[in-house]
Amino acid sequence: MNQPLEHLRRLMAERQIDAYLVPACDDHQSEYFSEHFAATRFLSHFTGESCTLVITADEAMLWTDGRFFIQAEEQMDPAFTLCRMGVEGVPTVAEYLANTLPAGGCLGFNGRLVTVRQRKTWREALEGKDIRFAWEEDLVDAVWPDRPALLSKPAFLLDLRYAGKSAAEKLADLRTEMKKAQADVHLLTSLDDIAWLFNLRGDDIPCNPVALAYALITLDTATLFLREDAADTALKEALRAEGVTLGNYEAVYDHVAALPAGSRVLIDESKVNMALIGRLPEGCRLIHAVNPTTCMKSVKNETEIENILRCHVRDGVAMVKFIYWLKTHIGRERITEISASDVLEGLRREDPLNRGLSFETIAGYGPHGAMMHYMATPETAAELAPEGFLLVDSGGQYLDGTTDITRTIVLGPLTDEQKQHFTAVARGMLNLADARFLEGCSGLSLDYLARQPMWELGLDYRCGTGHGVGFFLNVHEGPQSFRWKPRAGEESVALAPGMVTTDEPGIYLDHRYGIRTENELLCVRDEKNEYGQFLRFRPITFCPIDLDGIDKQYMSAEEVRRLNDYHALVYETLKDHLPEAEAAWLREATRAI
């Protein structure tokens, strides 16, 4: 019996709550979060970072997306039923609630974990049923006796030689956008936006160099709310010099409650939680818009771009050393998914600017490669053999950039089908990377270029093709992306020069194997003529695509040219940064076909 689940149901019955909802997030809607916020994992045993639980008196439902279907099946407690998001016939969370909650019933949740937009979605779905929301109490906290404490570590300011722009300059730009929106106050709660705006970095979330914080910005003031142990004297003085006042982390709720009546408050309703908005004085007017900083930080400045390019060269060197080691050691010594990941992490950490991983390495051998966000454990880690594929999706955090790269490495003989699939994925990645398009196009316009080789085979992958990447920040960053259909409630954002976006098509055959090839692309200007400004992509990831998996018969002459051109770029970029043996191996690994 799942005792925490039964305890939660008893509390629900006492409070007359018909359904209790638990999302996987923290108070800031972070994708990754500390152990203190791992409530979905505690209740369901599912470790994926994207899920929502709904518990009723006799049902426990778990929603997750296509990246995690297999993982959820294997991990989740048998008390839960898996709801596969996006699959025909599977209700959304809102639809389930509308069908399950009785008229006059009660939906419970922790208001600090639920956004204004989510509440709006549920209200619309439940309209006419007179549903009461109970959001003031965190019931999970009451059933989690050994819950990890909420900790924070010392924060620091990112040097201008990396950031390229001071906090004072960024605040001035933000206030310009606030004036355009006719806002008096901007309430900022997303940790990556706050980190970028104040050039603040921390270590409060695994793999994301951010500090737990809130910010209130007016046209004249900027208040940054940090936990007490996060800021030393030097940081406080440096922030004051940028025109920033410091406040205590939890005090943001009192500051919001003390805003002048009639204030026009700019918020991103997909980020700000209900508990904060519930403290606003009567008469305040909400202005709903994407945080201006979200778009501002997506376009990297010249200093950031120069740093990113240097960072990717060093990261590429680490990747080549890793693949060389793997190719020369497989079959000669015992290697597991975990030990291979450890070798790669060790190579990255040799870099003096490295600050750890940008996400936990996904190293999936054989069937594990079909699980998009597979995480090896001592119990599940497969031993590698000189056959089949090892999919390695990894990245590093550096003071001068964030990297995200996937290579599927051929460890031994492949079937004809495996080679066809491997070649299709490489074709899709290179086709998108070679795109030339008019300014104003979004990722929706271009996604087909990557997906076409898979669609030709009657295959697809249940995720987007690419996401934005932060600068020594979150590896997953908006607002731009590559995907073939928009997500509910999101507007399509045009690609712009300076944006860095991943390009990562794949094929995932359940319980057989997975293939993904991923590069990061920098959007740059191309020619301008009577039709407008053309844009293109510049690959900034430097690592060979395993030619042992390529079958040239499935490629057009143009696709062969793309592969050869990319490999020539990789060799010329990295050859002088490698030891002799690795450089010689790279020459062969990037040969023209």
Coordinates of C-alpha atoms in Angstrom, one line a residue:
M1 CA 0.0 0.0 0.0
N2 CA 1.2 3.5 -0.8
Q3 CA 1.0 4.9 2.7
P4 CA 1.6 8.6 1.8
L5 CA -1.2 8.4 -0.8
E6 CA -3.6 6.9 1.7
H7 CA -2.6 9.5 4.3
L8 CA -3.2 12.3 1.7
R9 CA -6.7 10.8 1.0
R10 CA -7.6 10.9 4.7
L11 CA -6.6 14.6 4.9
M12 CA -8.7 15.3 1.7
A13 CA -11.7 13.7 3.3
E14 CA -11.3 15.7 6.5
R15 CA -11.2 18.9 4.4
Q16 CA -13.9 17.8 2.0
I17 CA -11.6 18.0 -1.0
D18 CA -12.7 15.8 -3.9
A19 CA -9.5 15.9 -6.0
Y20 CA -6.0 17.0 -5.1
L21 CA -3.6 18.1 -7.8
V22 CA 0.2 17.9 -7.5
P23 CA 2.3 19.4 -10.3
A24 CA 6.1 18.7 -10.8
C25 CA 7.6 22.1 -10.2
D26 CA 8.7 24.5 -7.5
D27 CA 7.3 27.9 -6.5
H28 CA 9.0 29.4 -9.6
Q29 CA 7.7 26.9 -12.2
S30 CA 11.2 25.7 -12.8
E31 CA 11.7 22.7 -15.0
Y32 CA 14.3 21.2 -12.7
F33 CA 14.0 21.7 -8.9
S34 CA 15.6 20.8 -5.6
E35 CA 14.6 17.6 -3.6
H36 CA 12.4 19.7 -1.4
F37 CA 9.9 20.1 -4.3
A38 CA 10.0 16.5 -5.5
A39 CA 6.5 15.9 -4.4
T40 CA 5.4 14.0 -7.5
R41 CA 8.4 11.6 -7.1
F42 CA 7.6 11.1 -3.4
L43 CA 4.0 10.2 -4.1
S44 CA 4.3 8.2 -7.3
H45 CA 8.0 7.1 -7.5
F46 CA 8.2 8.5 -11.0
T47 CA 11.4 10.5 -11.4
G48 CA 10.7 12.4 -14.6
E49 CA 10.6 16.1 -14.4
S50 CA 7.4 16.6 -16.4
C51 CA 4.2 15.2 -14.8
T52 CA 1.0 16.1 -13.0
L53 CA -0.7 14.0 -10.4
V54 CA -4.4 14.0 -9.6
I55 CA -5.6 12.1 -6.6
T56 CA -9.3 11.4 -5.8
A57 CA -10.9 9.1 -3.2
D58 CA -10.5 6.1 -5.4
E59 CA -8.2 7.0 -8.3
A60 CA -4.6 8.2 -8.6
M61 CA -3.7 9.5 -12.1
L62 CA -0.3 10.5 -13.5
W63 CA 0.0 12.6 -16.7
T64 CA 3.3 12.9 -18.6
D65 CA 4.4 13.5 -22.2
G66 CA 5.9 11.2 -24.8
R67 CA 9.4 11.7 -23.6
F68 CA 8.6 9.7 -20.5
F69 CA 6.0 7.1 -21.4
I70 CA 8.3 4.1 -21.0
Q71 CA 10.0 5.5 -18.0
A72 CA 6.7 6.1 -16.2
E73 CA 5.5 2.6 -17.0
E74 CA 8.6 1.2 -15.4
Q75 CA 8.9 3.5 -12.3
M76 CA 5.5 4.6 -11.1
D77 CA 3.8 3.1 -8.1
P78 CA 1.1 0.6 -9.2
A79 CA -1.5 2.7 -7.3
F80 CA -1.2 5.2 -10.2
T81 CA -2.7 5.1 -13.7
L82 CA -0.6 6.5 -16.5
C83 CA -2.3 9.1 -18.7
R84 CA -0.3 9.5 -21.9
M85 CA -0.5 13.2 -22.9
G86 CA -1.2 13.9 -26.6
V87 CA -2.4 10.4 -27.3
E88 CA -5.8 10.0 -28.9
G89 CA -8.6 9.2 -26.4
V90 CA -6.6 10.3 -23.3
P91 CA -8.2 13.2 -21.5
T92 CA -6.2 16.3 -20.5
V93 CA -6.0 17.1 -16.8
A94 CA -8.7 19.8 -17.2
E95 CA -11.0 17.3 -19.1
Y96 CA -10.5 14.7 -16.4
L97 CA -11.3 17.2 -13.6
A98 CA -14.4 18.3 -15.5
N99 CA -15.6 14.7 -15.9
T100 CA -14.7 13.6 -12.3
L101 CA -15.5 16.5 -9.9
P102 CA -19.1 16.6 -8.7
A103 CA -21.1 19.8 -8.9
G104 CA -20.3 21.9 -5.9
G105 CA -17.1 19.9 -5.3
C106 CA -13.7 21.0 -4.3
L107 CA -10.3 20.9 -6.1
G108 CA -7.3 21.2 -3.8
F109 CA -3.7 22.1 -4.6
N110 CA -0.7 24.1 -3.3
G111 CA -1.3 27.7 -4.6
R112 CA 2.5 28.3 -4.7
L113 CA 2.8 25.6 -7.4
V114 CA 0.0 26.6 -9.6
T115 CA 0.1 29.5 -12.1
V116 CA -2.5 32.1 -12.9
R117 CA -2.8 30.5 -16.4
Q118 CA -3.4 27.0 -15.0
R119 CA -6.1 28.3 -12.7
K120 CA -7.8 30.0 -15.6
T121 CA -7.7 26.8 -17.6
W122 CA -9.3 24.8 -14.8
R123 CA -11.9 27.5 -14.2
E124 CA -12.9 27.5 -17.8
A125 CA -13.1 23.6 -17.9
L126 CA -15.1 23.5 -14.7
E127 CA -17.5 26.4 -15.5
G128 CA -21.0 25.8 -14.4
K129 CA -20.1 23.2 -11.8
D130 CA -19.6 25.7 -8.9
I131 CA -16.3 24.2 -8.0
R132 CA -14.4 25.5 -4.9
F133 CA -10.6 25.8 -5.0
A134 CA -8.7 25.0 -1.8
W135 CA -5.2 26.3 -2.4
E136 CA -3.9 27.8 0.8
E137 CA -2.6 24.5 2.4
D138 CA 0.2 22.2 1.1
L139 CA -1.2 18.8 2.0
V140 CA 1.8 16.9 0.7
D141 CA 3.9 18.6 3.3
A142 CA 1.7 17.1 6.0
V143 CA 2.2 13.6 4.7
W144 CA 6.0 13.9 4.0
P145 CA 7.6 13.7 7.5
D146 CA 11.2 13.5 6.3
R147 CA 10.9 16.1 3.5
P148 CA 14.3 17.5 2.5
A149 CA 14.8 21.1 3.8
L150 CA 14.7 24.0 1.4
L151 CA 18.4 25.0 1.1
S152 CA 20.2 27.7 -0.7
K153 CA 23.9 28.3 -1.5
P154 CA 25.9 31.5 -1.9
A155 CA 25.1 33.4 -5.1
F156 CA 27.5 35.4 -7.2
L157 CA 27.6 38.0 -10.0
L158 CA 28.6 36.9 -13.5
D159 CA 31.6 39.0 -14.6
L160 CA 30.9 41.5 -17.5
R161 CA 33.6 39.8 -19.6
Y162 CA 31.1 37.0 -19.9
A163 CA 27.7 38.7 -19.5
G164 CA 28.5 41.6 -21.9
K165 CA 25.9 43.9 -20.3
S166 CA 25.5 45.3 -16.7
A167 CA 22.4 44.8 -14.6
A168 CA 21.8 48.5 -14.6
E169 CA 21.8 48.5 -18.4
K170 CA 19.4 45.5 -18.5
L171 CA 17.1 47.2 -16.0
A172 CA 17.0 50.3 -18.1
D173 CA 16.0 48.2 -21.2
L174 CA 13.3 46.4 -19.1
R175 CA 11.8 49.7 -17.9
T176 CA 11.5 50.8 -21.5
E177 CA 9.4 47.7 -22.2
M178 CA 7.4 48.3 -19.0
K179 CA 6.5 51.8 -20.2
K180 CA 5.4 50.4 -23.6
A181 CA 3.1 48.0 -21.7
Q182 CA 1.9 50.9 -19.4
A183 CA 3.0 49.0 -16.3
D184 CA 4.0 50.6 -13.0
V185 CA 5.4 47.4 -11.5
H186 CA 6.8 44.1 -12.9
L187 CA 6.6 41.0 -10.7
L188 CA 9.3 38.6 -11.8
T189 CA 9.4 35.0 -10.4
S190 CA 11.1 32.8 -13.0
L191 CA 14.6 32.1 -11.7
D192 CA 16.4 32.2 -15.1
D193 CA 14.8 35.6 -16.0
I194 CA 16.0 36.9 -12.6
A195 CA 19.4 35.5 -13.0
W196 CA 19.9 37.0 -16.4
L197 CA 18.5 40.4 -15.5
F198 CA 20.8 40.9 -12.5
N199 CA 23.7 38.9 -13.8
L200 CA 23.2 36.7 -10.8
R201 CA 24.2 33.0 -10.7
G202 CA 23.8 30.4 -8.0
D203 CA 23.6 26.7 -7.2
D204 CA 20.2 26.2 -5.8
I205 CA 18.9 23.9 -8.5
P206 CA 20.8 20.9 -9.9
C207 CA 22.4 21.7 -13.3
N208 CA 20.7 25.2 -13.5
P209 CA 23.1 27.9 -12.2
V210 CA 20.3 30.0 -10.5
A211 CA 19.5 31.3 -7.0
L212 CA 16.1 31.1 -5.4
A213 CA 14.8 34.6 -5.8
Y214 CA 11.9 37.0 -6.6
A215 CA 12.1 40.5 -8.0
L216 CA 9.8 43.5 -8.0
I217 CA 10.8 46.2 -10.5
T218 CA 9.2 49.6 -10.7
L219 CA 10.1 52.5 -13.0
D220 CA 12.4 53.8 -10.3
T221 CA 13.4 50.9 -8.1
A222 CA 14.4 47.3 -8.3
T223 CA 14.1 44.9 -5.3
L224 CA 15.7 41.5 -5.4
F225 CA 14.4 39.0 -2.8
L226 CA 17.1 36.4 -1.8
R227 CA 17.4 33.8 0.9
E228 CA 19.5 35.2 3.8
D229 CA 22.4 32.9 3.3
A230 CA 22.7 33.6 -0.5
A231 CA 24.3 37.1 -0.4
D232 CA 27.5 38.0 1.3
T233 CA 28.7 41.5 1.8
A234 CA 30.5 41.8 -1.5
L235 CA 27.4 40.7 -3.5
K236 CA 25.2 43.1 -1.6
E237 CA 27.5 46.0 -2.3
A238 CA 27.8 45.0 -6.0
L239 CA 24.1 44.9 -6.4
R240 CA 23.6 48.3 -4.6
A241 CA 26.0 49.8 -7.1
E242 CA 23.7 48.6 -9.9
G243 CA 20.7 50.3 -8.2
V244 CA 19.3 47.1 -6.7
T245 CA 17.8 46.8 -3.2
L246 CA 17.9 43.5 -1.4
G247 CA 15.0 41.9 0.5
N248 CA 14.4 38.6 2.3
Y249 CA 13.1 35.8 0.0
E250 CA 9.8 35.2 1.8
A251 CA 9.2 39.0 2.3
V252 CA 8.1 39.2 -1.4
Y253 CA 4.6 38.3 -0.3
D254 CA 4.4 41.2 2.1
H255 CA 5.8 43.6 -0.5
V256 CA 3.2 42.5 -3.1
A257 CA 0.5 43.1 -0.5
A258 CA 1.9 46.6 0.2
L259 CA 1.8 47.7 -3.5
P260 CA -0.2 51.0 -3.9
A261 CA -3.9 50.4 -4.8
G262 CA -4.4 50.9 -8.5
S263 CA -0.9 49.7 -9.5
R264 CA -0.6 48.3 -13.0
V265 CA 1.3 45.1 -12.5
L266 CA 3.0 43.3 -15.4
I267 CA 3.1 39.5 -14.9
D268 CA 3.7 36.4 -17.0
E269 CA 0.6 34.3 -16.1
S270 CA 2.4 31.1 -17.1
K271 CA 5.1 31.8 -14.4
V272 CA 3.5 33.7 -11.5
N273 CA 1.8 31.6 -8.9
M274 CA -1.7 32.0 -7.5
A275 CA -0.5 32.6 -3.9
L276 CA 1.5 35.7 -4.9
I277 CA -1.3 37.2 -7.0
G278 CA -3.7 36.5 -4.2
R279 CA -1.8 39.0 -2.1
L280 CA -2.3 41.9 -4.5
P281 CA -4.4 44.8 -3.0
E282 CA -7.8 45.3 -4.4
G283 CA -7.8 47.7 -7.3
C284 CA -4.5 46.5 -8.8
R285 CA -4.7 45.8 -12.5
L286 CA -2.9 42.9 -14.0
I287 CA -1.1 43.3 -17.4
H288 CA -0.6 39.9 -18.9
A289 CA 2.4 39.4 -21.1
V290 CA 5.4 37.2 -21.6
N291 CA 8.2 38.5 -19.3
P292 CA 10.1 41.0 -21.4
T293 CA 13.3 39.5 -20.1
T294 CA 12.4 36.1 -21.7
C295 CA 12.7 37.6 -25.2
M296 CA 15.6 39.9 -24.2
K297 CA 17.8 37.1 -22.9
S298 CA 17.0 34.8 -25.9
V299 CA 19.0 37.1 -28.2
K300 CA 22.6 36.8 -27.2
N301 CA 24.8 39.9 -27.3
E302 CA 28.1 40.0 -29.1
T303 CA 30.1 39.3 -26.0
E304 CA 27.9 36.3 -25.2
I305 CA 28.2 35.0 -28.7
E306 CA 32.0 35.2 -28.7
N307 CA 32.1 33.4 -25.4
I308 CA 29.6 30.7 -26.6
L309 CA 31.8 29.9 -29.6
R310 CA 34.9 29.4 -27.5
C311 CA 32.9 27.4 -25.0
H312 CA 31.6 25.0 -27.7
V313 CA 35.1 24.4 -29.1
R314 CA 36.3 23.2 -25.7
D315 CA 33.1 21.2 -25.2
G316 CA 33.6 19.6 -28.6
V317 CA 37.1 18.6 -27.6
A318 CA 35.7 16.8 -24.5
M319 CA 33.2 15.0 -26.7
V320 CA 35.8 13.9 -29.3
K321 CA 38.0 12.6 -26.5
F322 CA 35.1 10.7 -25.0
I323 CA 34.0 9.1 -28.3
Y324 CA 37.6 8.2 -29.1
W325 CA 37.9 6.6 -25.6
L326 CA 34.7 4.7 -26.1
K327 CA 35.5 3.4 -29.6
T328 CA 39.0 2.2 -28.5
H329 CA 37.9 0.6 -25.2
I330 CA 34.6 -1.1 -26.0
G331 CA 34.9 -4.8 -25.8
R332 CA 38.2 -4.6 -24.0
E333 CA 37.0 -3.6 -20.6
R334 CA 33.8 -3.5 -18.6
I335 CA 31.9 -0.2 -19.4
T336 CA 28.4 0.6 -18.2
E337 CA 26.0 3.5 -19.0
I338 CA 27.1 5.0 -15.7
S339 CA 30.8 4.6 -16.1
A340 CA 30.7 6.0 -19.6
S341 CA 28.8 9.0 -18.3
D342 CA 31.4 9.5 -15.6
V343 CA 34.2 9.5 -18.1
L344 CA 32.5 12.2 -20.2
E345 CA 31.7 14.3 -17.1
G346 CA 35.3 14.0 -16.0
L347 CA 36.6 15.2 -19.4
R348 CA 34.3 18.3 -19.1
R349 CA 35.4 19.0 -15.6
E350 CA 39.0 19.3 -16.7
D351 CA 38.0 22.7 -18.2
P352 CA 38.8 25.5 -15.6
L353 CA 35.6 27.3 -16.7
N354 CA 33.4 24.3 -16.2
R355 CA 30.7 24.5 -13.5
G356 CA 29.2 21.1 -13.8
L357 CA 26.6 19.5 -16.1
S358 CA 23.7 21.4 -17.8
F359 CA 21.5 18.4 -17.1
E360 CA 22.0 14.9 -15.9
T361 CA 23.6 12.9 -18.7
I362 CA 21.3 10.6 -20.7
A363 CA 23.3 7.5 -21.7
G364 CA 21.0 4.9 -23.0
Y365 CA 22.3 1.6 -24.5
G366 CA 20.1 -0.5 -26.8
P367 CA 16.4 -0.4 -25.5
H368 CA 17.3 2.3 -22.9
G369 CA 18.0 4.7 -25.8
A370 CA 14.3 4.6 -26.7
M371 CA 13.5 6.4 -23.4
M372 CA 14.1 10.0 -24.3
H373 CA 15.0 11.1 -20.7
Y374 CA 16.4 7.8 -19.4
M375 CA 18.5 8.1 -16.3
A376 CA 20.7 5.1 -15.5
T377 CA 20.9 3.9 -11.9
P378 CA 23.1 1.3 -10.3
E379 CA 20.1 -1.1 -10.6
T380 CA 19.3 -0.4 -14.2
A381 CA 22.6 0.5 -15.8
A382 CA 23.3 -1.7 -18.8
E383 CA 26.8 -3.0 -19.6
L384 CA 27.9 -1.9 -23.1
A385 CA 28.8 -4.5 -25.7
P386 CA 30.5 -4.1 -29.1
E387 CA 27.2 -4.0 -31.0
G388 CA 24.3 -1.6 -31.5
F389 CA 23.8 2.0 -30.4
L390 CA 24.7 4.1 -27.3
L391 CA 22.7 7.3 -27.2
V392 CA 24.5 10.0 -25.2
D393 CA 22.6 13.3 -24.6
S394 CA 24.8 15.6 -22.4
G395 CA 25.9 19.1 -21.8
G396 CA 28.1 21.3 -19.6
Q397 CA 27.7 24.5 -17.7
Y398 CA 30.6 26.9 -18.2
L399 CA 31.2 30.5 -17.1
D400 CA 31.2 31.3 -20.8
G401 CA 28.2 29.3 -22.0
T402 CA 25.9 26.3 -21.8
T403 CA 26.1 23.3 -24.1
D404 CA 23.7 20.6 -25.1
I405 CA 24.7 17.9 -27.6
T406 CA 23.5 14.4 -28.5
R407 CA 25.5 11.8 -30.4
T408 CA 24.3 8.2 -31.0
I409 CA 27.5 6.2 -31.1
V410 CA 27.8 2.9 -33.1
L411 CA 29.5 0.3 -30.9
G412 CA 29.4 -2.6 -33.4
P413 CA 27.5 -4.2 -36.2
L414 CA 24.1 -2.7 -37.3
T415 CA 21.2 -4.0 -39.2
D416 CA 20.2 -2.4 -42.5
E417 CA 17.1 -1.0 -40.8
Q418 CA 19.3 0.6 -38.0
K419 CA 21.5 2.2 -40.6
Q420 CA 18.5 3.5 -42.5
H421 CA 17.1 5.0 -39.3
F422 CA 20.4 6.5 -38.2
T423 CA 20.9 8.1 -41.6
A424 CA 17.3 9.5 -41.6
V425 CA 18.0 11.2 -38.2
A426 CA 21.3 12.7 -39.5
R427 CA 19.6 13.9 -42.7
G428 CA 16.9 15.6 -40.7
M429 CA 19.3 17.4 -38.4
L430 CA 21.5 18.6 -41.3
N431 CA 18.5 19.6 -43.4
L432 CA 17.2 22.0 -40.7
A433 CA 20.7 23.3 -40.0
D434 CA 21.0 24.3 -43.7
A435 CA 17.8 26.3 -43.8
R436 CA 17.6 29.7 -45.3
F437 CA 14.5 31.7 -44.5
L438 CA 13.0 35.2 -44.3
E439 CA 13.0 37.2 -41.1
G440 CA 9.6 36.6 -39.4
C441 CA 9.7 32.8 -39.7
S442 CA 9.2 30.8 -36.5
G443 CA 10.2 27.3 -35.6
L444 CA 6.7 26.2 -36.8
S445 CA 7.7 27.2 -40.3
L446 CA 10.9 25.1 -40.3
D447 CA 10.3 22.0 -38.2
Y448 CA 9.2 20.0 -41.2
L449 CA 12.8 20.1 -42.6
A450 CA 14.0 18.0 -39.7
R451 CA 11.0 15.7 -39.4
Q452 CA 10.6 14.9 -43.1
P453 CA 13.0 12.0 -43.3
M454 CA 11.2 10.3 -40.4
W455 CA 7.7 11.0 -41.8
E456 CA 8.8 9.5 -45.1
L457 CA 9.3 6.2 -43.2
G458 CA 6.0 6.6 -41.4
L459 CA 7.8 7.4 -38.1
D460 CA 7.8 10.4 -35.8
Y461 CA 9.1 11.5 -32.4
R462 CA 6.8 12.7 -29.6
C463 CA 8.5 16.0 -28.7
G464 CA 9.7 19.2 -30.3
T465 CA 12.7 19.3 -32.6
G466 CA 14.5 22.0 -30.6
H467 CA 14.6 24.5 -27.8
G468 CA 16.4 27.7 -26.9
V469 CA 19.6 27.5 -24.8
G470 CA 20.6 29.9 -22.1
F471 CA 24.0 31.6 -21.6
F472 CA 25.5 29.9 -18.5
L473 CA 21.8 29.4 -17.5
N474 CA 19.0 26.9 -18.1
V475 CA 19.7 24.5 -20.9
H476 CA 16.0 24.7 -21.9
E477 CA 15.1 28.3 -22.6
G478 CA 12.3 30.0 -24.5
P479 CA 10.6 31.6 -26.2
Q480 CA 11.7 30.2 -29.5
S481 CA 11.5 26.5 -30.5
F482 CA 11.3 24.1 -33.4
R483 CA 8.0 22.1 -33.3
W484 CA 5.4 21.2 -35.9
K485 CA 2.3 22.4 -33.9
P486 CA 2.0 25.1 -31.3
R487 CA 1.4 24.3 -27.6
A488 CA -1.8 25.4 -26.1
G489 CA -1.7 29.0 -24.9
E490 CA 1.6 29.8 -26.5
E491 CA 2.2 32.1 -29.4
S492 CA 4.7 31.3 -32.1
V493 CA 7.9 33.4 -31.7
A494 CA 9.9 34.5 -34.7
L495 CA 13.5 33.4 -34.9
A496 CA 16.0 36.3 -34.6
P497 CA 19.7 36.8 -35.1
G498 CA 21.5 36.0 -31.9
M499 CA 19.1 33.2 -30.8
V500 CA 20.7 29.8 -30.0
T501 CA 18.4 26.8 -30.6
T502 CA 18.9 23.1 -30.6
D503 CA 18.3 20.9 -33.6
E504 CA 17.6 17.3 -32.4
P505 CA 15.4 15.0 -34.4
G506 CA 15.2 11.3 -33.4
I507 CA 13.7 7.9 -33.8
Y508 CA 12.7 5.9 -30.7
L509 CA 11.5 2.3 -31.1
D510 CA 10.1 1.1 -27.8
H511 CA 12.1 -1.7 -26.2
R512 CA 14.5 -1.8 -29.2
Y513 CA 16.7 1.3 -29.6
G514 CA 16.8 5.1 -29.8
I515 CA 18.7 7.4 -32.1
R516 CA 19.1 11.2 -31.7
T517 CA 21.6 13.6 -33.3
E518 CA 21.7 17.1 -31.8
N519 CA 23.5 20.3 -32.6
E520 CA 23.1 23.8 -31.4
L521 CA 22.4 26.5 -34.1
L522 CA 23.1 30.2 -33.9
C523 CA 20.7 32.3 -36.0
V524 CA 22.5 34.9 -38.1
R525 CA 21.7 37.3 -40.9
D526 CA 22.1 36.4 -44.5
E527 CA 21.5 38.6 -47.5
K528 CA 18.9 41.4 -47.7
N529 CA 17.1 42.1 -50.9
E530 CA 13.8 43.3 -52.3
Y531 CA 12.0 40.4 -50.5
G532 CA 13.4 41.2 -47.1
Q533 CA 16.0 40.2 -44.7
F534 CA 17.1 36.5 -45.0
L535 CA 18.4 34.5 -42.1
R536 CA 20.3 31.3 -41.8
F537 CA 21.8 29.1 -39.1
R538 CA 25.5 28.7 -38.1
P539 CA 26.3 25.3 -36.4
I540 CA 28.1 26.0 -33.1
T541 CA 28.4 22.3 -32.0
F542 CA 31.6 20.6 -33.2
C543 CA 31.5 16.8 -33.0
P544 CA 31.4 14.2 -35.7
I545 CA 28.3 12.2 -36.6
D546 CA 29.3 8.5 -36.5
L547 CA 29.9 7.5 -40.1
D548 CA 29.6 3.8 -39.1
G549 CA 25.9 4.4 -38.9
I550 CA 25.5 6.3 -42.3
D551 CA 24.3 4.5 -45.4
K552 CA 24.9 6.8 -48.3
Q553 CA 22.2 5.1 -50.5
Y554 CA 19.5 6.8 -48.4
M555 CA 21.0 10.3 -49.0
S556 CA 20.6 12.8 -51.8
A557 CA 23.8 14.4 -53.3
E558 CA 22.8 17.6 -51.4
E559 CA 22.5 15.8 -48.1
V560 CA 25.9 14.2 -48.7
R561 CA 27.3 17.6 -49.3
R562 CA 25.8 18.9 -46.0
L563 CA 27.4 16.0 -44.1
N564 CA 30.8 16.5 -45.7
D565 CA 30.7 20.2 -45.2
Y566 CA 29.8 19.9 -41.5
H567 CA 32.5 17.3 -40.9
A568 CA 35.1 19.5 -42.6
L569 CA 34.1 22.3 -40.2
V570 CA 34.4 20.0 -37.2
Y571 CA 37.9 18.8 -38.2
E572 CA 39.3 22.3 -39.0
T573 CA 37.8 23.7 -35.7
L574 CA 39.1 21.0 -33.4
K575 CA 42.2 19.5 -34.9
D576 CA 44.7 21.8 -33.3
H577 CA 43.1 21.4 -29.8
L578 CA 43.5 17.6 -29.6
P579 CA 46.3 15.2 -28.7
E580 CA 47.9 13.5 -31.7
A581 CA 46.0 10.2 -31.4
E582 CA 42.6 11.8 -31.1
A583 CA 43.4 14.3 -33.9
A584 CA 44.3 11.4 -36.2
W585 CA 41.1 9.5 -35.2
L586 CA 39.0 12.7 -35.9
R587 CA 40.6 13.0 -39.4
E588 CA 39.2 9.6 -40.2
A589 CA 35.9 10.2 -38.4
T590 CA 35.2 13.3 -40.5
R591 CA 36.4 12.0 -43.9
A592 CA 34.3 12.9 -46.9
I593 CA 32.0 10.2 -48.1

